[in-house]
């Protein structure tokens, strides 16, 4: 309970600091006309936009939005026939990784590996990799992007498909790591009787991950350092 209270106070403090900083920047930017189109935007308007985007991540707002996306999965519609919903599955996957001594990056990846599944049911691995990938090692980004087909090892055969479809990826140096992630953490984490950690255990780790300087991804560079 004390941990939950401290986590809540820290989160509220970060949010207040973020809002004060944003208000300060907006008062400075008020003298510059707000652009209503990218056509004709000038360098000062672009600088302010880039500054706001950078603050969005540094202030913790990006992490808060991703956590909110995870919380959206805590509803009866995301069980998909299993004993846990997607939110509970993420918590349990992260708990298993934490208790097995994995580093914080792996634990956060485990927590959020299905964070897009309620909106991108097929292809949620690559979708989640777009969210977390710039902040992960290449190995963990690869695991996240490809874990769907590795999970298929446990159920494709039941559907009349080839359980060894993952073998197409054997040339990857990360094949064994992905298979291990699914075997130890992802595949068994639908157990309602398992003692799972609350989200508050992982929230500071999520915030720490999104404070890292991200790698370039895509064609929009305004959030880059």
Coordinates of C-alpha atoms in Angstrom, one line a residue:
X1 CA 0.0 0.0 0.0
X2 CA 2.9 2.4 0.8
X3 CA 4.4 1.7 -2.5
X4 CA 1.2 2.5 -4.3
X5 CA 0.8 5.8 -2.4
X6 CA 4.4 6.8 -3.2
X7 CA 4.0 5.9 -6.8
X8 CA 0.8 7.9 -7.0
X9 CA 2.4 10.9 -5.4
X10 CA 5.4 10.7 -7.7
X11 CA 3.1 10.5 -10.7
X12 CA 1.0 13.5 -9.6
X13 CA 4.2 15.5 -9.0
X14 CA 5.5 14.7 -12.5
X15 CA 2.1 15.6 -14.0
X16 CA 2.1 19.0 -12.1
X17 CA 5.6 19.8 -13.2
X18 CA 4.8 18.9 -16.8
X19 CA 1.7 21.2 -16.8
X20 CA 3.6 24.1 -15.3
X21 CA 6.4 23.7 -17.8
X22 CA 4.0 23.5 -20.7
X23 CA 2.1 26.6 -19.4
X24 CA 5.4 28.5 -19.2
X25 CA 6.4 27.5 -22.8
X26 CA 3.0 28.4 -24.1
X27 CA 3.2 31.9 -22.6
X28 CA 6.5 32.4 -24.3
X29 CA 5.2 31.0 -27.6
X30 CA 2.1 33.1 -27.4
X31 CA 3.8 35.9 -29.3
X32 CA 4.3 33.6 -32.3
X33 CA 1.3 32.9 -34.4
X34 CA 0.0 29.3 -34.0
X35 CA 0.3 27.5 -37.4
X36 CA -3.0 26.2 -38.9
X37 CA -1.3 24.4 -41.7
X38 CA 2.1 22.9 -42.6
X39 CA 2.0 24.9 -45.7
X40 CA 3.9 28.1 -45.1
X41 CA 5.1 27.2 -41.6
X42 CA 8.1 29.2 -40.5
X43 CA 11.3 28.2 -38.7
X44 CA 10.2 29.7 -35.3
X45 CA 6.8 27.9 -35.4
X46 CA 8.6 24.7 -36.3
X47 CA 11.1 25.2 -33.5
X48 CA 8.2 25.6 -31.0
X49 CA 6.5 22.5 -32.3
X50 CA 9.7 20.4 -32.0
X51 CA 10.2 21.8 -28.5
X52 CA 6.7 20.7 -27.4
X53 CA 7.1 17.3 -28.9
X54 CA 10.4 16.8 -27.1
X55 CA 8.9 17.9 -23.8
X56 CA 6.0 15.5 -24.4
X57 CA 8.5 12.6 -24.0
X58 CA 10.9 14.1 -21.5
X59 CA 8.0 15.2 -19.1
X60 CA 6.8 11.6 -18.9
X61 CA 3.6 12.2 -20.9
X62 CA 4.5 9.7 -23.5
X63 CA 5.0 7.0 -20.8
X64 CA 1.6 8.0 -19.2
X65 CA -0.1 7.7 -22.6
X66 CA 1.3 4.2 -23.2
X67 CA 0.3 3.1 -19.7
X68 CA -3.2 4.4 -20.3
X69 CA -3.3 2.3 -23.5
X70 CA -2.3 -0.7 -21.4
X71 CA -5.1 0.1 -18.8
X72 CA -7.6 0.2 -21.6
X73 CA -7.1 -3.6 -21.9
X74 CA -8.4 -4.2 -18.4
X75 CA -11.9 -5.0 -19.5
X76 CA -14.0 -8.1 -20.0
X77 CA -13.8 -7.8 -23.8
X78 CA -10.1 -8.6 -24.0
X79 CA -10.1 -12.1 -22.5
X80 CA -10.4 -13.7 -26.0
X81 CA -11.4 -17.0 -24.4
X82 CA -8.5 -17.1 -21.8
X83 CA -8.4 -16.9 -18.1
X84 CA -6.9 -13.4 -18.0
X85 CA -7.6 -10.3 -20.0
X86 CA -4.8 -8.6 -21.9
X87 CA -4.0 -6.2 -19.1
X88 CA -3.7 -9.0 -16.6
X89 CA -1.7 -11.1 -19.1
X90 CA 0.8 -8.2 -19.5
X91 CA 1.2 -7.9 -15.7
X92 CA 1.7 -11.6 -15.3
X93 CA 4.3 -11.8 -18.1
X94 CA 6.2 -8.9 -16.6
X95 CA 6.0 -10.4 -13.1
X96 CA 7.5 -13.7 -14.3
X97 CA 10.3 -11.8 -16.0
X98 CA 11.0 -9.7 -12.9
X99 CA 11.1 -12.7 -10.6
X100 CA 13.4 -14.5 -12.9
X101 CA 16.0 -11.7 -12.6
X102 CA 15.6 -10.1 -16.0
X103 CA 16.7 -6.5 -16.4
X104 CA 14.2 -3.6 -16.4
X105 CA 14.2 -3.2 -20.1
X106 CA 13.1 -6.8 -20.6
X107 CA 10.5 -6.5 -17.8
X108 CA 9.0 -3.4 -19.4
X109 CA 9.0 -5.1 -22.8
X110 CA 7.2 -8.1 -21.2
X111 CA 4.7 -5.8 -19.6
X112 CA 3.9 -4.0 -22.9
X113 CA 4.4 -6.8 -25.4
X114 CA 0.7 -7.0 -26.3
X115 CA -0.1 -3.3 -25.6
X116 CA -1.5 -2.9 -29.1
X117 CA -3.4 -6.2 -29.4
X118 CA -6.8 -4.7 -28.5
X119 CA -6.6 -2.4 -31.6
X120 CA -4.3 -4.5 -33.8
X121 CA -5.2 -8.1 -33.0
X122 CA -3.0 -9.6 -35.9
X123 CA 0.2 -7.7 -36.2
X124 CA 0.3 -6.4 -32.7
X125 CA 3.9 -7.5 -32.3
X126 CA 5.2 -5.1 -35.0
X127 CA 2.8 -2.4 -33.8
X128 CA 4.2 -2.7 -30.2
X129 CA 7.7 -2.6 -31.6
X130 CA 6.9 0.8 -33.2
X131 CA 5.9 2.1 -29.8
X132 CA 8.7 0.7 -27.7
X133 CA 11.4 -0.1 -30.4
X134 CA 13.3 3.2 -30.4
X135 CA 13.9 2.7 -26.6
X136 CA 14.9 -1.0 -26.7
X137 CA 18.0 -2.9 -27.6
X138 CA 17.9 -4.4 -31.0
X139 CA 17.5 -7.9 -29.5
X140 CA 14.5 -6.9 -27.4
X141 CA 13.0 -4.9 -30.3
X142 CA 13.3 -8.0 -32.5
X143 CA 11.7 -10.2 -29.9
X144 CA 8.8 -7.8 -29.6
X145 CA 8.3 -7.5 -33.3
X146 CA 8.3 -11.3 -33.9
X147 CA 6.9 -12.9 -30.8
X148 CA 3.5 -13.6 -32.4
X149 CA 4.8 -16.3 -34.7
X150 CA 6.9 -17.7 -31.9
X151 CA 3.8 -18.0 -29.7
X152 CA 2.3 -19.9 -32.6
X153 CA 4.6 -22.8 -31.7
X154 CA 2.1 -23.6 -28.9
X155 CA -1.2 -23.4 -30.7
X156 CA -0.8 -23.3 -34.5
X157 CA -1.0 -27.1 -34.7
X158 CA -4.4 -27.1 -33.0
X159 CA -5.6 -24.8 -35.8
X160 CA -4.2 -27.1 -38.5
X161 CA -1.2 -24.9 -39.2
X162 CA 2.5 -25.6 -38.9
X163 CA 3.7 -25.1 -35.4
X164 CA 7.3 -24.6 -36.7
X165 CA 6.6 -21.6 -38.8
X166 CA 9.0 -19.8 -36.5
X167 CA 11.8 -21.8 -38.1
X168 CA 11.8 -19.3 -41.0
X169 CA 13.6 -17.0 -38.5
X170 CA 16.3 -19.5 -37.4
X171 CA 19.0 -17.5 -39.2
X172 CA 18.4 -14.6 -36.8
X173 CA 20.9 -14.2 -33.9
X174 CA 17.8 -13.5 -31.7
X175 CA 15.9 -16.7 -32.5
X176 CA 16.8 -18.4 -29.2
X177 CA 16.1 -15.3 -27.1
X178 CA 12.6 -14.9 -28.6
X179 CA 11.9 -18.6 -28.1
X180 CA 13.0 -18.3 -24.5
X181 CA 10.8 -15.2 -23.9
X182 CA 7.8 -17.1 -25.1
X183 CA 8.6 -20.3 -23.2
X184 CA 9.3 -18.7 -19.9
X185 CA 7.1 -15.6 -19.8
X186 CA 4.5 -15.1 -22.6
X187 CA 3.1 -18.6 -23.1
X188 CA 2.4 -19.5 -19.5
X189 CA 1.0 -16.1 -18.4
X190 CA -2.8 -16.7 -18.6
X191 CA -3.1 -18.2 -15.1
X192 CA -5.6 -16.6 -12.8
X193 CA -4.1 -18.4 -9.7
X194 CA -0.6 -16.9 -10.2
X195 CA 0.4 -14.2 -7.7
X196 CA 0.9 -11.3 -10.1
X197 CA 2.4 -7.9 -9.2
X198 CA 0.3 -4.8 -9.5
X199 CA 0.9 -2.2 -12.2
X200 CA 2.5 0.2 -9.6
X201 CA 5.5 -2.2 -9.4
X202 CA 6.3 -1.5 -13.0
X203 CA 5.3 2.1 -13.6
X204 CA 8.7 3.6 -12.5
X205 CA 10.4 1.2 -15.0
X206 CA 8.1 2.3 -17.8
X207 CA 8.9 6.0 -17.1
X208 CA 12.6 5.3 -17.0
X209 CA 12.5 3.5 -20.3
X210 CA 10.8 6.4 -22.1
X211 CA 13.4 8.8 -20.6
X212 CA 16.0 7.2 -22.8
X213 CA 17.2 9.0 -25.9
X214 CA 15.3 7.2 -28.7
X215 CA 16.8 5.8 -31.9
X216 CA 15.6 7.3 -35.2
X217 CA 12.5 5.6 -36.5
X218 CA 10.3 6.6 -39.5
X219 CA 10.5 9.9 -41.3
X220 CA 9.4 12.3 -38.4
X221 CA 12.5 13.6 -36.6
X222 CA 11.0 16.2 -34.3
X223 CA 11.1 14.1 -31.2
X224 CA 14.8 13.3 -31.6
X225 CA 17.4 14.9 -29.3

